[in-house]
Coordinates of C-alpha atoms in Angstrom, one line a residue:
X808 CA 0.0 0.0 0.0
X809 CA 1.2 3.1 -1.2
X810 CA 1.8 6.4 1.9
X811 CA -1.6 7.9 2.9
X812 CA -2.0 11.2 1.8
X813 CA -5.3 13.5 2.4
X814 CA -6.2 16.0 0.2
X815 CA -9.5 18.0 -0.6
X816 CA -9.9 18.9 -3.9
X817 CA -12.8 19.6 -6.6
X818 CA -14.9 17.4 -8.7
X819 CA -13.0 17.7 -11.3
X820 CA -9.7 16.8 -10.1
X821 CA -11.7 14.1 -8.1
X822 CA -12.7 12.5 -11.3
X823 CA -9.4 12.5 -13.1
X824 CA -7.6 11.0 -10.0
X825 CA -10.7 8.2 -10.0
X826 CA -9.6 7.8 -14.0
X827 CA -6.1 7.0 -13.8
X828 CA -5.1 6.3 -9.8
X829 CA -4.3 2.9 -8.9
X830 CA -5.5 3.4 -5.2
X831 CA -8.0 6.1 -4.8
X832 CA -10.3 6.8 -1.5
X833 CA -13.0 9.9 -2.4
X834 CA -14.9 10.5 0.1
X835 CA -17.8 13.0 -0.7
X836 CA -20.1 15.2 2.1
X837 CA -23.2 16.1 0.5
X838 CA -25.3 18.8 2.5
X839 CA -28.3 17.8 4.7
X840 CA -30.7 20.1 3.4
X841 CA -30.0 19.5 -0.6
X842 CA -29.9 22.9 -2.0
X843 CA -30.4 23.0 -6.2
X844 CA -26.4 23.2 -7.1
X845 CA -24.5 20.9 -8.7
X846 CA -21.9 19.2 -6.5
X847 CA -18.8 21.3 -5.5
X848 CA -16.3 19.4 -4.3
X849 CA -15.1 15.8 -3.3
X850 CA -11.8 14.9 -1.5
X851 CA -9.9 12.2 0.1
X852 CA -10.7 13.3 3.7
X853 CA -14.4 15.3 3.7
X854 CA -15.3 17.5 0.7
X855 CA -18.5 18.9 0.4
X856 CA -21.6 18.6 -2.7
X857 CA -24.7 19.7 -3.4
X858 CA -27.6 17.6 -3.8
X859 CA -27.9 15.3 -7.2
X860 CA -29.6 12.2 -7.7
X861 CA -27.4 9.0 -7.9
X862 CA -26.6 8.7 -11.8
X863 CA -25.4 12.8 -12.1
X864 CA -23.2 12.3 -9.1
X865 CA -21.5 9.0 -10.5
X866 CA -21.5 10.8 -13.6
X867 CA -19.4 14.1 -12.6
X868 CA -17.0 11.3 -10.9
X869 CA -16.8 9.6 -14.7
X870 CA -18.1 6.6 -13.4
X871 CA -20.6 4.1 -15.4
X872 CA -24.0 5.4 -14.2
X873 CA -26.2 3.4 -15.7
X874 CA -27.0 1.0 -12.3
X875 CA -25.9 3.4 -9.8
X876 CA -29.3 5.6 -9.7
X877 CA -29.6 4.9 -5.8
X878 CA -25.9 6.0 -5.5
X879 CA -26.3 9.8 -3.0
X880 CA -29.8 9.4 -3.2
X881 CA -31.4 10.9 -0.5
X882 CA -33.5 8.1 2.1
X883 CA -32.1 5.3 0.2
X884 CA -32.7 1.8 2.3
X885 CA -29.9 0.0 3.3
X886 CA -28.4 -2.6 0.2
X887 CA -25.4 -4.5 -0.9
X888 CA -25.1 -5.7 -4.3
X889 CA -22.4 -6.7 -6.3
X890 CA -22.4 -4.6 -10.0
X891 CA -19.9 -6.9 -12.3
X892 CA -16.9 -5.1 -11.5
X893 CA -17.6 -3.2 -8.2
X894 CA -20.1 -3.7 -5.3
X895 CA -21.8 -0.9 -3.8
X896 CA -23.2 -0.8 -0.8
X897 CA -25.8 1.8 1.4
X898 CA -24.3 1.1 5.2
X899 CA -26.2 2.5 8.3
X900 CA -23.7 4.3 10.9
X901 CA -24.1 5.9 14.8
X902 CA -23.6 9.5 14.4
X903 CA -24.6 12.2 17.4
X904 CA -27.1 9.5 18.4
X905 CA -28.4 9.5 14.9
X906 CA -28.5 6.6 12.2
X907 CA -27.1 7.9 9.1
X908 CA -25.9 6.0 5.9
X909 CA -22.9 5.6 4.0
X910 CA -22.7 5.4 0.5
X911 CA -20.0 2.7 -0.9
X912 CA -19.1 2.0 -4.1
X913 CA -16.1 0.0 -4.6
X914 CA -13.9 -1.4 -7.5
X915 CA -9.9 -2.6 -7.3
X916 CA -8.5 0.6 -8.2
X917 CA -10.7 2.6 -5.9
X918 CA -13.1 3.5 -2.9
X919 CA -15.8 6.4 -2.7
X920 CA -18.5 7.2 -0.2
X921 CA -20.7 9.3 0.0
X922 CA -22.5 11.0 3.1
X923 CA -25.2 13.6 4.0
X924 CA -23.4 15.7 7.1
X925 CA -20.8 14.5 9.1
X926 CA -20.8 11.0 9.4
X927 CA -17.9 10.9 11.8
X928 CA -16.3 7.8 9.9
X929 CA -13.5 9.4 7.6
X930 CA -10.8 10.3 10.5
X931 CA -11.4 7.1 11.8
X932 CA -10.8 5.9 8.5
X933 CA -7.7 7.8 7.9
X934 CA -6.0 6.6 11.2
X935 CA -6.4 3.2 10.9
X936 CA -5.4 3.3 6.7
X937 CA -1.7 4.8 8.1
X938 CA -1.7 2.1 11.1
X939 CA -2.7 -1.0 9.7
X940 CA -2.0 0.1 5.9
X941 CA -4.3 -2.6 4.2
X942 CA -2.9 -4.0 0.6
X943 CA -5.7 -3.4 -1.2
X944 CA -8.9 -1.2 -2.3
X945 CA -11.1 -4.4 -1.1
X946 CA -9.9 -4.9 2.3
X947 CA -10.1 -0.9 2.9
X948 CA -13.6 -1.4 2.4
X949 CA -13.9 -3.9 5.0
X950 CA -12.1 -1.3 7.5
X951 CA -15.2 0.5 6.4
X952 CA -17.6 -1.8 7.2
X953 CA -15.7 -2.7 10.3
X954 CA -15.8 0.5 11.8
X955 CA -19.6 0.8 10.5
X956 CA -20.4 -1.8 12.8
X957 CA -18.5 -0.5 15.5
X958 CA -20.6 2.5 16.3
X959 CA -23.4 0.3 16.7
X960 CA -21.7 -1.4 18.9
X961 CA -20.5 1.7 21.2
X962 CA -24.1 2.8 21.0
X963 CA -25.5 -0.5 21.7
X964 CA -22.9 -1.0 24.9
X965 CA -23.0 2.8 26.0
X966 CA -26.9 2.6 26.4
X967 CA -26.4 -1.2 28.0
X968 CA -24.3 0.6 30.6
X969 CA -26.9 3.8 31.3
X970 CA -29.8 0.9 31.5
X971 CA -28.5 -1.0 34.1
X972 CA -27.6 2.5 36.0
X973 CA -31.3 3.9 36.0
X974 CA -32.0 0.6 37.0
X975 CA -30.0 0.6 40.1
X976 CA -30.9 4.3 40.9
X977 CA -34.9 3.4 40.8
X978 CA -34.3 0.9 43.4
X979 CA -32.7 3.0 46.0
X980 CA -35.3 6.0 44.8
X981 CA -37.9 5.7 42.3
X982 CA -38.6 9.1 40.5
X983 CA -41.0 9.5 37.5
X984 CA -38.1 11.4 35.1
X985 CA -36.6 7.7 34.9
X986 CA -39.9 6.4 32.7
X987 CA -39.4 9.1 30.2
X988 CA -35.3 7.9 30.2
X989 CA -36.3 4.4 29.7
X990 CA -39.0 4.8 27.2
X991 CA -35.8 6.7 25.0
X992 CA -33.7 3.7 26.1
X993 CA -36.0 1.5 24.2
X994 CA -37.0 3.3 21.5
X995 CA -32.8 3.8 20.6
X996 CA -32.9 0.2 21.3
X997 CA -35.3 -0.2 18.7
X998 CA -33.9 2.3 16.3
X999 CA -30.3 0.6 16.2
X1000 CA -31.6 -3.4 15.4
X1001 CA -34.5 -1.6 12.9
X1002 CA -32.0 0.0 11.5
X1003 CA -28.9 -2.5 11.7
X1004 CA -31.0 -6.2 10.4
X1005 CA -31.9 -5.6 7.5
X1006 CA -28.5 -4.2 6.3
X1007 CA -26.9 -7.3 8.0
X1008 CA -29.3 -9.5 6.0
X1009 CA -28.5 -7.9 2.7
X1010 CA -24.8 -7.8 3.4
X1011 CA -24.9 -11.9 4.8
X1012 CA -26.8 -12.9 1.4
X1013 CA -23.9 -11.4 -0.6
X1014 CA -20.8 -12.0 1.5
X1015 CA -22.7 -15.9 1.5
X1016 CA -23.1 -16.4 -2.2
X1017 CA -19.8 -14.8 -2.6
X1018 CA -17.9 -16.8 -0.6
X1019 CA -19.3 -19.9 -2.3
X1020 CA -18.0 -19.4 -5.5
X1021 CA -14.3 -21.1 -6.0
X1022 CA -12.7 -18.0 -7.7
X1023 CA -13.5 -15.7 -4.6
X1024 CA -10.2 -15.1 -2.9
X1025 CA -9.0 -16.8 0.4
X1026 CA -8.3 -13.6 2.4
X1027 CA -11.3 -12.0 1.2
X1028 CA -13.5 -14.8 2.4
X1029 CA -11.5 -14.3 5.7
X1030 CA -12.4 -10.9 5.9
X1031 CA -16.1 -11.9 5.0
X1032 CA -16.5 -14.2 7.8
X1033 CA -14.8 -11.9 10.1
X1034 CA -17.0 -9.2 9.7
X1035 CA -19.7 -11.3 9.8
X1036 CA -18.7 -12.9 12.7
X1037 CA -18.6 -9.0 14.3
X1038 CA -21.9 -8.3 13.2
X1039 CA -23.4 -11.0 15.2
X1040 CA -21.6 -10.0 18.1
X1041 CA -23.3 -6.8 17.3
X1042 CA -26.9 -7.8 17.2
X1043 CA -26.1 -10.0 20.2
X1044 CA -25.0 -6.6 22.0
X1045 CA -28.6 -4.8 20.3
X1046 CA -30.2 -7.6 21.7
X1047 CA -28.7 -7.3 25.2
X1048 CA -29.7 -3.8 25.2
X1049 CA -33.2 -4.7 24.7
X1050 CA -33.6 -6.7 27.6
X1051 CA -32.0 -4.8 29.6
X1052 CA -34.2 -1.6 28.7
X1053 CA -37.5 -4.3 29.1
X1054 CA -36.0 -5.6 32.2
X1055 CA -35.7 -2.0 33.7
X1056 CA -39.4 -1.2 32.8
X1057 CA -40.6 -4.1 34.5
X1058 CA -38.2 -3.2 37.4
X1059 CA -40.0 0.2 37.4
X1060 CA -43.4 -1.3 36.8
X1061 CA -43.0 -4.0 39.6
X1062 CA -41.7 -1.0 42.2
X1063 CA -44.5 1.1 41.5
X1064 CA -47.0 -1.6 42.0
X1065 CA -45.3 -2.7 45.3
X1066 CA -46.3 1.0 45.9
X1067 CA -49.6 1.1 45.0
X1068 CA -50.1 -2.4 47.3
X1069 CA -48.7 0.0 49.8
X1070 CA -51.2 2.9 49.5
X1071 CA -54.1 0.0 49.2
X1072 CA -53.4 -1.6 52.5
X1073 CA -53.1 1.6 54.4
X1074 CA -56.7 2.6 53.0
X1075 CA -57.6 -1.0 54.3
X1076 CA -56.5 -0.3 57.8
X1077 CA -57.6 2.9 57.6
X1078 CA -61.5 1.6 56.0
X1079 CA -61.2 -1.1 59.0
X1080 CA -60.3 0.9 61.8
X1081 CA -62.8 4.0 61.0
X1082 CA -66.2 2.2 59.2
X1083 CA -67.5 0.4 62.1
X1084 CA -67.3 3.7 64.1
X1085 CA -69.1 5.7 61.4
X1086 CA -71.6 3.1 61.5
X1087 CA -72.3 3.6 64.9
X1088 CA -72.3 7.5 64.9
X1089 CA -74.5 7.1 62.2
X1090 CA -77.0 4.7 63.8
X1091 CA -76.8 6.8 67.1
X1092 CA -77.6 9.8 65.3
X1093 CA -80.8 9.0 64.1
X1094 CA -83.7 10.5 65.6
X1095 CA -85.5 6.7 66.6
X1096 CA -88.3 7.0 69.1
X1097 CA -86.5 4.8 70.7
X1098 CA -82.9 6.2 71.0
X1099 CA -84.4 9.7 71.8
X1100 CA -87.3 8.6 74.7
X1101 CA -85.8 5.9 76.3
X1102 CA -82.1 6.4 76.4
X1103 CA -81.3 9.1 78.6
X1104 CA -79.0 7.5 81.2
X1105 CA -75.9 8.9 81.4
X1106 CA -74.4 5.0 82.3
X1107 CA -76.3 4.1 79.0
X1108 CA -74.9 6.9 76.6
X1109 CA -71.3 5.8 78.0
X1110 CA -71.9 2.2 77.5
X1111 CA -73.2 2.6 73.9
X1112 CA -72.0 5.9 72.3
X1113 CA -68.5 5.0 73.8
X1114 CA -68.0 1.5 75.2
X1115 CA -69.3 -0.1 72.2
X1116 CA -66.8 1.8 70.0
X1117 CA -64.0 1.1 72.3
X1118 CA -64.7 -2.6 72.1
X1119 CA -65.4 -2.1 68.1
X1120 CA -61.8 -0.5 68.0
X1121 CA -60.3 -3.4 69.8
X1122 CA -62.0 -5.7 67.8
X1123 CA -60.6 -4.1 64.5
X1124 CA -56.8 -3.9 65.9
X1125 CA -57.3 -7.9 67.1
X1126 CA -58.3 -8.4 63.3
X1127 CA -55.3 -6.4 62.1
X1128 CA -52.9 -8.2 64.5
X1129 CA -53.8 -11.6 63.0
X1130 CA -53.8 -11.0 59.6
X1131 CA -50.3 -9.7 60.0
X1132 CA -51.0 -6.4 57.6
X1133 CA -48.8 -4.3 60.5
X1134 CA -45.8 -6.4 59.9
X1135 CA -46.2 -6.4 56.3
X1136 CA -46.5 -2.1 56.4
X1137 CA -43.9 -2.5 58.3
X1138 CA -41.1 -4.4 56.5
X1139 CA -42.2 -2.5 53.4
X1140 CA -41.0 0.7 55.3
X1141 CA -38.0 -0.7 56.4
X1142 CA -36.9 -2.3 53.2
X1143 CA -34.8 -5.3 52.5
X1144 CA -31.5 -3.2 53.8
X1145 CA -32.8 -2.1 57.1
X1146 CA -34.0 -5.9 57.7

């Protein structure tokens, strides 16, 4: 491999390097918002372009445009396909905790991607092109795929890692912020295996068919079954992720009905203690012949109005005490720690 060299040039110069270079990396930066312009510049490290659909762009690059329409086309779906001569590929990438996608199209004298916004892969790129200084156009591209993959899998183990925090913070303190944090811990979780599968699939069904033809090279079948072998690892971590974010709902769900159980049995002690007695002031209250005319001892009021809600009360704490719902308050106070 020759000595890495970054340089940012124009379209132009892009395309004659792309015409006679025997190993070429362009990598083009198209702008988020696609303005009406023709692209401006590409480069080696991050150039910048306007918006075009797939078959102008390969065409200002001098390449054979006639199956590369989806090539820089905006919202294009993941895909891997091998075009005679070159493969080209749409890969999904972790960028600012957003999922953004690579353009690849690659042949044996060259490499070019392109990108809406910073995509964050190209210095990464560059440092590990002067480290591990690959022999070929191919096996750059897997360094590509490689390092694709690995943002899922910072993303995936980063969000692993905040999971199992908010899980260990809700039980020493349950607050409500933590369901809005793990309802966005789930839905990421979501968004990375939505977005990672089905380019996995598409890539697996090449790299498979590929690899089982007798011409396809021994180290690039390694290199096939090494990246596949990472992006199961990947998934796996995706995967993790998932339960984890379900296992911490649960966790929250379970807490907060251990809660609820709380409030409920209070109410029951409460309801037991305090409804026989308004029973009683209610029946005493009532204007009865009978309570009005011939109840008008003083030993008779205390015995009814007082002495039968005394022995009502005790009667209501005897209850309590054998159904155990004291202890049960209690040790629900207390906790497992205080035990």
């Amino acid at each position: 491999m020759p000595e890495v060299t970054v340089t940012r040039t124009d379209v132009s110069e892009a395309r004659e390097r792309l015409a006679t270079a025997r190993f070429l990396i362009v990598d083009i930066e198209l702008p988020e918002e696609a303005p009406e312009e023709a692209p401006a510049d590409a480069d080696a490290d991050v150039g910048g372009a306007g918006d075009a659909d797939g078959e102008a762009l390969a065409r200002q690059l001098g390449l054979e445009a006639d199956d590369l329409d989806w090539f820089g086309r905006k919202d294009e779906p993941a895909r891997a396909d091998f075009l005679g001569k070159k493969a080209g590929f749409v890969m999904p990438v972790v960028h600012d905790d957003q999922v953004a996608y690579i353009h690849a199209l690659v042949t044996e004298q060259f490499l070019v991607t392109v990108h809406r916004g910073q995509a964050g892969l190209a210095s990464n790129i560059s440092a590990q092109l002067r480290h591990e200084r690959p022999p070929d156009v191919v096996a750059v591209l897997f360094l590509l795929l490689q390092e694709a993959l690995a943002t899922f899998r910072r993303a995936a183990v980063q969000d692993l890692l905040l999971a199992e925090e908010l899980e260990d913070e809700m039980f020493e303190q349950r607050r409500p912020e933590q369901v809005y944090r793990l309802s966005k811990l789930r839905r990421r979780s979501a968004l990375l295996h939505h977005s990672l599968l089905p380019y996995l699939q598409a890539v697996d069904e090449v790299f498979t068919r590929r690899m089982l033809n007798p011409k396809f090279p021994e180290e690039r079948q390694r290199l096939a079954q090494e990246f596949q072998n990472a992006a199961r690892l990947v998934l796996t971590d995706i995967e993790s992720l998932q339960d984890a974010s379900r296992r911490a709902y649960a966790s929250y769900s379970s807490l907060a009905a251990g809660e609820q159980n709380g409030v409920i049995n209070r109410l029951a002690i409460v309801s037991t203690i305090f409804l026989p007695l308004t029973f009683l002031s209610g029946f005493f209250g009532m204007n009865f012949t009978y309570l009005t005319d011939e109840l008008e001892s003083r030993v008779v009021f205390w015995l009814l109005a007082v002495g039968l809600q005394v022995a009502v009360l005790c009667g209501a704490f005897y209850v309590l005490h054998r159904t155990r719902i004291w202890r049960r308050l209690r040790d629900e106070d207390q906790g497992p720690d205080e035990d």
